[in-house]
CSV table of C-alpha atoms in Angstrom, one decimal:
chain,number,residue,atom,x,y,z
B,234,MET,CA,303.4,170.0,208.1
B,235,LYS,CA,307.0,169.4,207.1
B,236,ASN,CA,307.6,172.9,205.7
B,237,ARG,CA,306.5,174.6,208.9
B,238,ILE,CA,308.7,177.6,210.0
B,239,LEU,CA,309.3,177.6,213.8
B,240,CYS,CA,309.7,180.9,215.5
B,241,TRP,CA,312.2,179.4,218.0
B,242,ASP,CA,315.2,181.6,217.2
B,243,GLU,CA,316.4,184.4,215.0
B,244,LYS,CA,317.2,182.1,212.0
B,245,TRP,CA,314.4,183.4,209.8
B,246,MET,CA,314.8,187.1,210.9
B,247,GLU,CA,316.4,189.4,208.3
B,248,THR,CA,315.5,192.6,210.3
B,249,ASN,CA,314.0,192.9,213.7
B,250,ASN,CA,312.6,195.9,215.5
B,251,GLY,CA,311.3,195.3,219.0
B,252,VAL,CA,310.6,191.5,218.8
B,253,GLN,CA,312.3,189.0,221.1
B,254,VAL,CA,312.6,185.2,221.2
B,255,PHE,CA,310.5,184.2,224.2
B,256,ALA,CA,311.1,180.9,226.0
B,257,HIS,CA,307.9,179.2,227.4
B,258,LYS,CA,307.6,176.8,230.3
B,259,PRO,CA,305.6,173.5,230.4
B,260,GLU,CA,302.4,172.9,232.4
B,261,LYS,CA,302.5,170.3,235.1
B,262,LYS,CA,299.7,167.8,234.7
B,263,ASN,CA,298.6,164.4,236.0
B,264,LEU,CA,300.6,161.4,237.2
B,265,ALA,CA,300.6,159.3,234.0
B,266,LEU,CA,302.3,156.2,235.4
B,267,ILE,CA,302.3,155.1,239.0
B,268,CYS,CA,305.0,152.6,239.9
B,269,ASP,CA,304.1,150.8,243.1
B,270,ASN,CA,304.8,147.1,242.4
B,271,GLU,CA,307.4,145.1,244.3
B,272,TRP,CA,309.9,145.1,241.4
B,273,GLU,CA,309.7,148.9,241.2
B,274,GLY,CA,311.2,151.5,243.6
B,275,PRO,CA,313.1,154.7,244.3
B,276,HIS,CA,315.6,153.9,241.5
B,277,ASN,CA,313.1,153.6,238.7
B,278,GLY,CA,314.3,155.8,235.8
B,279,TYR,CA,315.7,156.2,232.3
B,280,ALA,CA,312.6,155.8,230.1
B,281,SER,CA,311.3,156.4,226.6
B,282,VAL,CA,307.9,156.8,225.0
B,283,VAL,CA,307.2,155.2,221.6
B,284,LYS,CA,304.2,155.1,219.3
B,285,VAL,CA,303.1,151.6,218.1
B,286,GLY,CA,300.2,151.8,215.8
B,287,ASP,CA,297.6,154.0,217.4
B,288,ARG,CA,298.9,153.4,221.0
B,289,TYR,CA,301.8,154.6,223.1
B,290,ARG,CA,304.2,152.7,225.3
B,291,ILE,CA,306.6,153.8,228.0
B,292,TYR,CA,309.7,151.6,228.5
B,293,TYR,CA,311.4,152.3,231.8
B,294,ARG,CA,314.0,150.9,234.2
B,295,ALA,CA,312.3,149.4,237.3
B,296,ASP,CA,314.6,149.2,240.3
B,297,PRO,CA,313.4,148.3,243.8
B,298,LEU,CA,316.7,149.1,245.5
B,299,ARG,CA,315.6,151.0,248.6
B,300,GLN,CA,317.1,154.3,249.8
B,301,ARG,CA,320.3,153.8,251.8
B,302,ILE,CA,319.7,156.7,254.1
B,303,ASP,CA,318.9,155.2,257.5
B,304,LYS,CA,319.6,151.5,257.0
B,305,ALA,CA,321.1,149.0,254.6
B,306,PRO,CA,319.5,148.7,251.2
B,307,THR,CA,316.8,146.2,250.4
B,308,PRO,CA,318.2,144.0,247.7
B,309,GLY,CA,316.5,143.7,244.3
B,310,GLN,CA,317.1,143.3,240.7
B,311,ALA,CA,316.7,146.1,238.1
B,312,THR,CA,314.6,145.2,235.1
B,313,ILE,CA,313.2,146.9,232.1
B,314,CYS,CA,309.4,147.2,232.0
B,315,VAL,CA,306.7,148.4,229.7
B,316,ALA,CA,303.5,150.3,230.2
B,317,GLU,CA,300.8,151.0,227.6
B,318,SER,CA,298.3,153.8,227.1
B,319,ARG,CA,294.7,153.3,225.9
B,320,ASP,CA,293.7,157.0,226.1
B,321,GLY,CA,296.2,158.6,223.8
B,322,GLY,CA,299.0,159.1,226.2
B,323,LEU,CA,297.2,160.7,229.1
B,324,THR,CA,297.7,157.7,231.4
B,325,PHE,CA,299.5,154.3,231.2
B,326,ARG,CA,298.7,150.8,232.4
B,327,LYS,CA,301.0,147.9,233.0
B,328,PRO,CA,300.2,144.9,230.8
B,329,ASN,CA,300.9,141.4,232.1
B,330,ILE,CA,303.7,140.2,229.8
B,331,GLY,CA,304.3,136.9,231.6
B,332,LYS,CA,307.8,136.5,230.3
B,333,TYR,CA,310.1,136.8,233.3
B,334,GLU,CA,309.7,135.5,236.8
B,335,TYR,CA,310.1,137.9,239.7
B,336,ASN,CA,309.8,136.6,243.3
B,337,GLY,CA,308.1,133.4,242.1
B,338,THR,CA,305.6,134.8,239.6
B,339,LYS,CA,305.5,135.9,236.0
B,340,ASN,CA,302.5,138.2,236.6
B,341,ASN,CA,304.4,141.4,235.7
B,342,ASN,CA,305.3,143.8,232.9
B,343,ILE,CA,309.0,143.0,232.7
B,344,VAL,CA,310.4,142.7,229.1
B,345,PHE,CA,314.1,142.5,229.8
B,346,VAL,CA,316.4,141.2,232.5
B,347,ARG,CA,320.1,140.2,232.8
B,348,GLU,CA,322.4,138.9,235.5
B,349,LYS,CA,324.6,142.1,235.6
B,350,PRO,CA,323.1,145.4,236.9
B,351,ILE,CA,321.1,147.5,234.4
B,352,ASP,CA,321.8,151.2,234.3
B,353,ASN,CA,320.2,152.1,231.0
B,354,PHE,CA,318.2,150.4,228.2
B,355,SER,CA,316.9,152.9,225.7
B,356,VAL,CA,314.2,151.7,223.4
B,357,PHE,CA,313.1,153.4,220.2
B,358,TYR,CA,310.8,152.3,217.3
B,359,ASP,CA,312.6,152.4,214.0
B,360,THR,CA,310.7,154.2,211.2
B,361,ASN,CA,313.3,153.5,208.5
B,362,PRO,CA,311.2,151.9,205.7
B,363,ASN,CA,314.1,149.5,205.0
B,364,CYS,CA,314.4,148.2,208.6
B,365,PRO,CA,313.8,144.4,208.9
B,366,LYS,CA,310.6,143.7,210.8
B,367,GLU,CA,312.5,141.7,213.4
B,368,GLU,CA,314.5,144.9,214.3
B,369,LYS,CA,311.7,147.5,214.4
B,370,PHE,CA,312.2,147.9,218.1
B,371,LYS,CA,315.8,148.8,218.8
B,372,ALA,CA,317.4,149.2,222.3
B,373,LEU,CA,320.8,150.3,223.4
B,374,CYS,CA,322.3,149.1,226.7
B,375,GLU,CA,325.6,149.9,228.4
B,376,ILE,CA,327.9,147.0,229.3
B,377,ASN,CA,330.3,147.8,232.1
B,378,LEU,CA,333.7,146.1,231.4
B,379,GLY,CA,335.4,147.5,234.4
B,380,LEU,CA,338.1,150.2,234.6
B,381,ASP,CA,340.9,147.8,233.8
B,382,ASN,CA,339.3,147.1,230.4
B,383,GLY,CA,338.6,150.7,229.5
B,384,GLY,CA,335.1,151.3,231.0
B,385,THR,CA,332.0,150.5,229.0
B,386,GLU,CA,330.6,149.3,225.6
B,387,LEU,CA,327.3,149.9,224.0
B,388,ILE,CA,325.4,146.9,222.9
B,389,TYR,CA,322.4,146.7,220.5
B,390,PHE,CA,319.3,144.6,221.2
B,391,ALA,CA,316.4,144.2,218.7
B,392,SER,CA,312.8,143.0,218.8
B,393,GLU,CA,309.9,142.6,216.4
B,394,ASP,CA,307.1,143.1,219.0
B,395,GLY,CA,308.8,145.2,221.7
B,396,TYR,CA,308.5,142.5,224.3
B,397,ASP,CA,311.2,140.0,223.3
B,398,PHE,CA,314.6,141.6,222.9
B,399,LYS,CA,317.5,139.7,221.5
B,400,GLU,CA,321.2,140.7,221.6
B,401,GLN,CA,322.6,141.7,218.3
B,402,TYR,CA,326.1,143.2,218.4
B,403,TYR,CA,328.3,145.9,220.0
B,404,LEU,CA,328.2,149.3,218.3
B,405,ASP,CA,331.5,150.5,216.9
B,406,VAL,CA,331.7,153.7,218.9
B,407,GLN,CA,333.8,154.8,221.9
B,408,GLY,CA,332.3,156.5,224.9
B,409,THR,CA,331.4,156.0,228.6
B,410,PHE,CA,327.7,155.3,228.0
B,411,ASP,CA,326.6,155.5,231.7
B,412,THR,CA,323.7,157.6,230.7
B,413,TYR,CA,320.6,157.4,228.5
B,414,ASN,CA,322.1,156.9,225.0
B,415,VAL,CA,319.6,157.6,222.3
B,416,VAL,CA,319.3,156.9,218.6
B,417,LEU,CA,316.8,158.1,215.9
B,418,TRP,CA,316.1,157.7,212.3
B,419,ASP,CA,316.2,161.0,210.3
B,420,GLU,CA,313.9,160.7,207.4
B,421,LYS,CA,315.3,163.9,205.7
B,422,THR,CA,318.9,162.7,205.5
B,423,GLU,CA,318.1,159.0,205.5
B,424,GLN,CA,320.5,158.1,208.3
B,425,TYR,CA,320.6,157.2,212.0
B,426,PHE,CA,321.8,159.7,214.6
B,427,LEU,CA,323.3,158.3,217.8
B,428,TYR,CA,323.9,160.5,220.8
B,429,TYR,CA,325.9,159.3,223.7
B,430,ARG,CA,328.2,160.3,226.6
B,431,ALA,CA,331.9,160.9,227.0
B,432,PHE,CA,334.2,163.3,228.9
B,433,HIS,CA,336.7,166.0,228.3
B,434,THR,CA,339.1,167.7,230.6
B,435,PRO,CA,338.8,171.4,231.5
B,436,GLU,CA,341.6,172.0,229.0
B,437,GLY,CA,339.4,170.4,226.2
B,438,GLU,CA,341.1,167.0,225.8
B,439,ASP,CA,338.5,164.3,225.0
B,440,LYS,CA,338.4,161.2,227.3
B,441,LEU,CA,336.5,158.3,225.7
B,442,ASN,CA,336.8,155.9,228.6
B,443,TRP,CA,337.1,155.9,232.4
B,444,ARG,CA,340.8,155.4,232.7
B,445,GLY,CA,342.3,158.0,235.0
B,446,ALA,CA,339.0,159.7,235.5
B,447,ARG,CA,339.1,163.0,237.6
B,448,PRO,CA,336.3,164.8,239.4
B,449,ASN,CA,336.8,167.9,237.2
B,450,TRP,CA,336.3,166.1,233.9
B,451,LEU,CA,333.2,167.4,232.1
B,452,ARG,CA,330.5,165.1,230.8
B,453,HIS,CA,329.5,166.0,227.2
B,454,VAL,CA,327.3,164.7,224.3
B,455,ARG,CA,328.8,163.0,221.2
B,456,VAL,CA,327.1,162.2,217.9
B,457,ALA,CA,327.7,159.5,215.3
B,458,THR,CA,325.7,158.7,212.2
B,459,SER,CA,325.0,155.6,210.1
B,460,LYS,CA,323.1,154.5,207.1
B,461,ASP,CA,322.8,150.9,208.1
B,462,PHE,CA,323.2,150.8,211.9
B,463,LYS,CA,326.4,148.9,211.6
B,464,THR,CA,329.1,151.3,210.2
B,465,TRP,CA,329.2,154.5,212.2
B,466,ASP,CA,330.8,157.8,211.3
B,467,LYS,CA,332.0,159.5,214.4
B,468,HIS,CA,331.6,163.3,214.5
B,469,GLY,CA,332.8,164.0,218.0
B,470,ARG,CA,331.0,166.4,220.4
B,471,ILE,CA,327.9,168.2,219.5
B,472,SER,CA,328.7,171.9,219.5
B,473,PHE,CA,327.2,175.1,220.9
B,474,GLU,CA,327.6,178.8,220.4
B,475,GLU,CA,331.3,179.7,220.5
B,476,GLY,CA,332.3,180.8,224.0
B,477,GLN,CA,329.2,179.4,225.7
B,478,GLU,CA,329.7,178.2,229.3
B,479,GLU,CA,330.6,174.5,229.7
B,480,TYR,CA,328.8,172.5,232.4
B,481,GLN,CA,328.0,168.9,233.1
B,482,LEU,CA,325.4,167.5,230.8
B,483,TYR,CA,324.2,164.2,232.2
B,484,THR,CA,321.7,163.2,229.5
B,485,ASN,CA,320.8,164.6,226.0
B,486,GLN,CA,317.3,163.3,225.1
B,487,ILE,CA,317.7,164.5,221.5
B,488,THR,CA,314.9,163.7,219.2
B,489,LYS,CA,313.4,165.0,215.9
B,490,TYR,CA,310.5,167.5,216.5
B,491,PHE,CA,307.5,165.8,214.9
B,492,ARG,CA,305.9,168.8,213.2
B,493,THR,CA,308.9,169.6,211.0
B,494,ASP,CA,311.5,167.6,209.1
B,495,ASP,CA,314.6,169.7,209.9
B,496,THR,CA,314.4,170.4,213.6
B,497,PHE,CA,316.2,168.4,216.4
B,498,ILE,CA,315.3,169.2,220.0
B,499,GLY,CA,316.9,168.0,223.2
B,500,PHE,CA,316.3,168.2,226.9
B,501,PRO,CA,319.7,167.5,228.7
B,502,VAL,CA,319.8,167.2,232.4
B,503,ARG,CA,322.3,169.7,233.9
B,504,TYR,CA,324.2,168.6,237.0
B,505,ASN,CA,325.7,170.9,239.6
B,506,ASP,CA,327.6,169.8,242.7
B,507,ARG,CA,327.1,172.5,245.3
B,508,VAL,CA,329.4,170.9,247.9
B,509,ASN,CA,330.9,174.3,248.8
B,510,GLU,CA,327.5,175.8,249.6
B,511,ASP,CA,326.7,173.3,252.3
B,512,ARG,CA,325.0,175.8,254.6
B,513,ASN,CA,322.1,176.1,252.2
B,514,PHE,CA,321.1,172.5,252.7
B,515,ARG,CA,320.0,173.2,256.2
B,516,PHE,CA,316.9,174.9,254.8
B,517,MET,CA,316.3,172.5,251.9
B,518,PRO,CA,314.0,169.5,251.7
B,519,LEU,CA,315.4,166.5,253.6
B,520,ALA,CA,317.6,168.7,255.6
B,521,ASP,CA,317.4,166.4,258.6
B,522,ARG,CA,318.7,163.5,256.5
B,523,HIS,CA,321.2,165.4,254.4
B,524,GLU,CA,324.3,164.3,256.3
B,525,ASN,CA,323.3,160.6,256.1
B,526,ILE,CA,322.6,160.8,252.4
B,527,THR,CA,325.9,162.6,251.7
B,528,ASN,CA,327.8,159.9,253.7
B,529,VAL,CA,326.3,157.2,251.6
B,530,TYR,CA,326.2,158.9,248.1
B,531,ASN,CA,329.1,161.4,248.4
B,532,ARG,CA,328.7,163.9,245.6
B,533,GLU,CA,325.1,162.8,244.9
B,534,GLY,CA,324.2,164.1,248.4
B,535,THR,CA,325.3,167.6,247.5
B,536,ALA,CA,324.5,167.8,243.8
B,537,VAL,CA,321.3,169.2,242.3
B,538,THR,CA,319.9,168.7,238.8
B,539,ASP,CA,317.6,170.6,236.4
B,540,CYS,CA,316.9,170.4,232.7
B,541,VAL,CA,317.7,172.8,229.8
B,542,ILE,CA,316.5,172.9,226.2
B,543,MET,CA,318.4,172.9,223.0
B,544,THR,CA,317.5,172.9,219.3
B,545,SER,CA,319.3,172.3,216.0
B,546,ASN,CA,318.7,172.3,212.3
B,547,ASP,CA,321.3,169.7,211.5
B,548,GLY,CA,321.7,167.5,214.6
B,549,PHE,CA,325.4,168.6,215.1
B,550,LYS,CA,325.3,172.3,216.2
B,551,PHE,CA,322.8,173.2,218.8
B,552,ASN,CA,321.3,176.4,220.1
B,553,ARG,CA,321.3,175.8,223.9
B,554,ARG,CA,319.4,178.0,226.3
B,555,ASP,CA,321.2,178.3,229.6
B,556,GLU,CA,318.1,179.3,231.5
B,557,ALA,CA,316.4,176.2,232.9
B,558,PHE,CA,313.5,174.6,231.0
B,559,LEU,CA,312.5,172.5,234.1
B,560,THR,CA,313.5,173.1,237.7
B,561,PRO,CA,312.8,170.9,240.7
B,562,GLY,CA,310.0,173.4,241.6
B,563,VAL,CA,308.7,174.7,244.9
B,564,GLU,CA,310.6,173.0,247.7
B,565,ALA,CA,308.9,169.9,248.9
B,566,ARG,CA,309.9,166.7,250.7
B,567,ASP,CA,311.0,164.8,247.6
B,568,ASN,CA,312.7,167.4,245.4
B,569,TRP,CA,315.8,169.6,245.1
B,570,TRP,CA,317.9,166.5,245.1
B,571,TYR,CA,320.1,164.6,242.7
B,572,GLY,CA,317.9,163.0,240.1
B,573,ASN,CA,315.3,165.7,239.5
B,574,CYS,CA,314.1,166.8,236.1
B,575,TYR,CA,314.9,163.6,234.1
B,576,THR,CA,312.5,163.6,231.1
B,577,VAL,CA,311.2,160.5,229.4
B,578,TYR,CA,312.7,160.3,226.0
B,579,GLY,CA,310.3,161.5,223.3
B,580,LEU,CA,307.5,163.9,222.6
B,581,ILE,CA,303.9,163.0,221.6
B,582,GLU,CA,300.8,164.8,220.5
B,583,THR,CA,297.8,164.4,222.8
B,584,GLU,CA,294.3,165.6,223.1
B,585,ALA,CA,293.7,168.6,225.3
B,586,GLU,CA,291.7,168.2,228.5
B,587,GLU,CA,289.6,171.3,227.9
B,588,ASP,CA,286.7,170.7,225.5
B,589,GLY,CA,287.2,172.2,222.1
B,590,ALA,CA,290.9,173.1,222.8
B,591,PRO,CA,293.5,172.0,220.2
B,592,ASN,CA,295.9,169.1,220.7
B,593,GLU,CA,299.0,169.7,222.6
B,594,ILE,CA,302.5,168.2,223.2
B,595,SER,CA,302.9,165.8,226.1
B,596,PHE,CA,306.1,164.6,227.7
B,597,TYR,CA,306.8,162.8,231.0
B,598,VAL,CA,309.2,163.4,233.9
B,599,GLY,CA,310.2,161.1,236.7
B,600,GLU,CA,309.6,162.2,240.3
B,601,ASN,CA,310.9,161.3,243.8
B,602,TYR,CA,314.2,159.8,242.7
B,603,ARG,CA,315.9,157.9,245.6
B,604,ILE,CA,313.4,159.4,248.1
B,605,LYS,CA,310.4,157.1,247.4
B,606,ASN,CA,309.0,155.1,244.5
B,607,VAL,CA,309.6,157.0,241.2
B,608,ASN,CA,306.4,157.8,239.3
B,609,PHE,CA,306.1,159.5,235.9
B,610,ARG,CA,304.2,162.8,235.6
B,611,ARG,CA,302.8,164.2,232.4
B,612,TYR,CA,303.7,167.8,231.3
B,613,THR,CA,302.3,169.7,228.4
B,614,MET,CA,303.3,172.4,225.9
B,615,ARG,CA,301.4,174.2,223.2
B,616,LEU,CA,302.0,172.8,219.7
B,617,ASP,CA,305.2,174.5,218.5
B,618,GLY,CA,305.1,176.3,221.9
B,619,PHE,CA,308.6,175.9,223.2
B,620,PHE,CA,309.6,179.3,221.9
B,621,SER,CA,307.9,182.2,220.2
B,622,TRP,CA,308.6,185.6,218.6
B,623,PHE,CA,307.1,188.1,221.1
B,624,ALA,CA,306.3,191.8,220.8
B,625,PRO,CA,305.3,193.8,223.9
B,626,TYR,CA,302.4,196.2,223.9
B,627,ARG,CA,304.5,199.0,222.3
B,628,GLY,CA,304.8,196.7,219.2
B,629,GLY,CA,307.5,195.3,217.0
B,630,GLU,CA,308.2,194.2,213.4
B,631,VAL,CA,310.1,191.4,211.7
B,632,LEU,CA,311.1,191.1,208.1
B,633,THR,CA,311.8,187.5,207.3
B,634,LYS,CA,314.5,186.1,205.1
B,635,PRO,CA,313.4,185.0,201.6
B,636,LEU,CA,310.9,182.0,201.6
B,637,THR,CA,309.5,180.0,198.7
B,638,ILE,CA,305.7,179.8,198.7
B,639,SER,CA,304.9,176.1,198.6
B,640,GLY,CA,301.1,176.1,199.1
B,641,ASP,CA,297.8,177.9,198.5
B,642,ALA,CA,297.3,179.2,202.0
B,643,LEU,CA,299.3,180.7,204.9
B,644,HIS,CA,298.4,179.6,208.4
B,645,ILE,CA,299.9,180.9,211.7
B,646,ASN,CA,300.1,179.6,215.3
B,647,PHE,CA,299.7,182.7,217.4
B,648,ALA,CA,298.3,184.3,220.6
B,649,THR,CA,297.5,187.9,221.4
B,650,SER,CA,296.0,189.9,224.2
B,651,ALA,CA,292.5,191.6,223.9
B,652,LEU,CA,294.3,194.8,222.7
B,653,GLY,CA,297.1,193.0,220.8
B,654,GLY,CA,297.4,191.7,217.2
B,655,VAL,CA,299.4,190.3,214.3
B,656,ALA,CA,299.4,191.6,210.8
B,657,ILE,CA,301.3,190.1,207.8
B,658,THR,CA,302.3,191.6,204.5
B,659,LEU,CA,304.0,189.7,201.7
B,660,CYS,CA,306.9,191.4,200.1
B,661,ASP,CA,309.2,190.7,197.2
B,662,GLU,CA,312.8,189.6,197.6
B,663,ASN,CA,313.9,193.2,198.1
B,664,GLY,CA,311.3,193.8,200.8
B,665,ASN,CA,308.9,195.8,198.7
B,666,GLU,CA,305.3,195.2,199.6
B,667,LEU,CA,303.2,193.3,197.1
B,668,ASP,CA,299.8,194.8,196.1
B,669,GLY,CA,296.9,192.8,197.5
B,670,TYR,CA,298.9,190.8,200.0
B,671,ALA,CA,298.4,192.7,203.3
B,672,SER,CA,296.3,191.0,205.9
B,673,TYR,CA,294.0,192.6,208.4
B,674,THR,CA,295.1,192.6,212.0
B,675,MET,CA,294.4,189.3,213.6
B,676,PHE,CA,293.7,188.8,217.3
B,677,GLY,CA,292.9,185.7,219.4
B,678,ASN,CA,294.7,182.5,220.3
B,679,SER,CA,294.9,179.7,217.7
B,680,VAL,CA,297.4,177.0,216.7
B,681,ASP,CA,296.1,177.1,213.1
B,682,ARG,CA,294.6,180.5,212.0
B,683,PRO,CA,294.4,181.1,208.2
B,684,VAL,CA,295.8,184.4,207.0
B,685,GLU,CA,293.4,186.1,204.5
B,686,PHE,CA,294.7,188.3,201.7
B,687,GLU,CA,292.8,190.3,199.1
B,688,ARG,CA,294.5,188.3,196.3
B,689,SER,CA,294.9,184.5,196.1
B,690,LEU,CA,298.1,183.1,197.4
B,691,ALA,CA,298.0,180.5,194.7
B,692,ASP,CA,299.1,183.1,192.2
B,693,LEU,CA,302.4,183.3,194.0
B,694,LYS,CA,303.0,179.5,194.4
B,695,GLY,CA,306.7,178.7,193.7
B,696,LYS,CA,307.8,182.3,194.0
B,697,THR,CA,310.2,183.8,196.6
B,698,VAL,CA,308.8,186.3,199.1
B,699,ARG,CA,309.5,187.8,202.4
B,700,LEU,CA,307.0,188.2,205.3
B,701,LYS,CA,306.7,191.6,207.0
B,702,ILE,CA,305.1,190.7,210.4
B,703,LYS,CA,303.8,193.5,212.6
B,704,MET,CA,303.0,192.5,216.2
B,705,LYS,CA,301.6,194.0,219.3
B,706,ASP,CA,301.3,192.2,222.7
B,707,ALA,CA,301.5,189.0,220.8
B,708,HIS,CA,303.3,185.7,220.4
B,709,LEU,CA,304.0,184.0,217.0
B,710,TYR,CA,304.9,180.4,217.4
B,711,SER,CA,305.1,179.2,213.8
B,712,PHE,CA,303.7,179.6,210.3
B,713,VAL,CA,303.2,177.3,207.4
B,714,PHE,CA,302.2,177.4,203.7
B,715,GLU,CA,299.6,174.7,203.4
B,716,GLY,CA,298.5,172.8,200.3
B,717,GLU,CA,302.0,171.8,199.1
B,718,SER,CA,302.8,171.2,195.5
């Protein structure tokens, strides 16, 4: 439903008494993709999930380079591989593509190789109706030119089937690109959005290449737009709330949320080098190998990573939560290390495991980076469930900003306790209650509950109203007018 109102921030609140924006956490699920072939290893990473017809694919970097902790690395070549799901995104299998030879055989799922090392190769499926069929699969790849030549460039590859990628041209943007650079087609504004990496100094000066790089330079996310994928308008850094703390953002993972047409959502990895807190590592996972890892990887032996969440209505200015969305979790042998919490690019809708339960959102996260072979685990969220408006047991009330009724029925995505509830009254533009448009108190847990009024909502179609929402021990995730004109 493209006119869905998400209760993810205070954007639609005119007045608020006792209701807060509540951030939800994902549920850890099954291993969706196990990477145990000889061309895979501890450096598997940077991946995207795309929908092709009625199936899903994951494209990922496979890298068999073994961990350099106790001995020299086992040599190997990084490649780009594909896995496909036949159960709606719950699990993934590796097809035999038979295109590239690895260790004397073409029995593998490799779709892209090159002589130079591969750090990133981000694949997306282009939904632009004017996109040529031979370019429906697009991929962006960093080309390292060396410090003397200014750092890196971003090169565009295209494919008709997603298995045979051909080099096209360099993109006319400047950045460092040693990250997962992503691009999307925005149906609403009919243009491509490109998100990529560069640096700035603590004083705020942008640095678009590696020349003179300093350890205190901050990694940030930049955005460019294009109507034709050739001419790019550069808009500089994405922005956050004024005065919000700056820290290292290693990735961005910005995509369009698939249940609306105006919401961007991103899951950047946040990096923190805790080199001055070295005593803590004595009690952390891999404490017995910490010194060796630090000697080999320097800062990557003392840095830890997690993931935050950010949303936007225009793709340029983002509301970023500083509290972590994903953390490495309870201390184990293979976490609390550099490389944790890297999400696969993209969100998909999957069937719930519980019989009769509604569909949910699935996304994927790599595990075990540099410790053992990286596998990809599935996580889930409720539909629209990243945030909600929440009122505690004592209750709360929101009066929304003016909305135009675009359908014949109002549906809500909500959850209450056994003693809680949600009641909605329609008001005119001045906040005066409209006769016949006060619902009863609803309780339960549904992603699609119709709201019943004494009078027909069709009588108000096209008119401007406000919603007065009374809540008690309840979450409201979203609402939508269905049956659009």
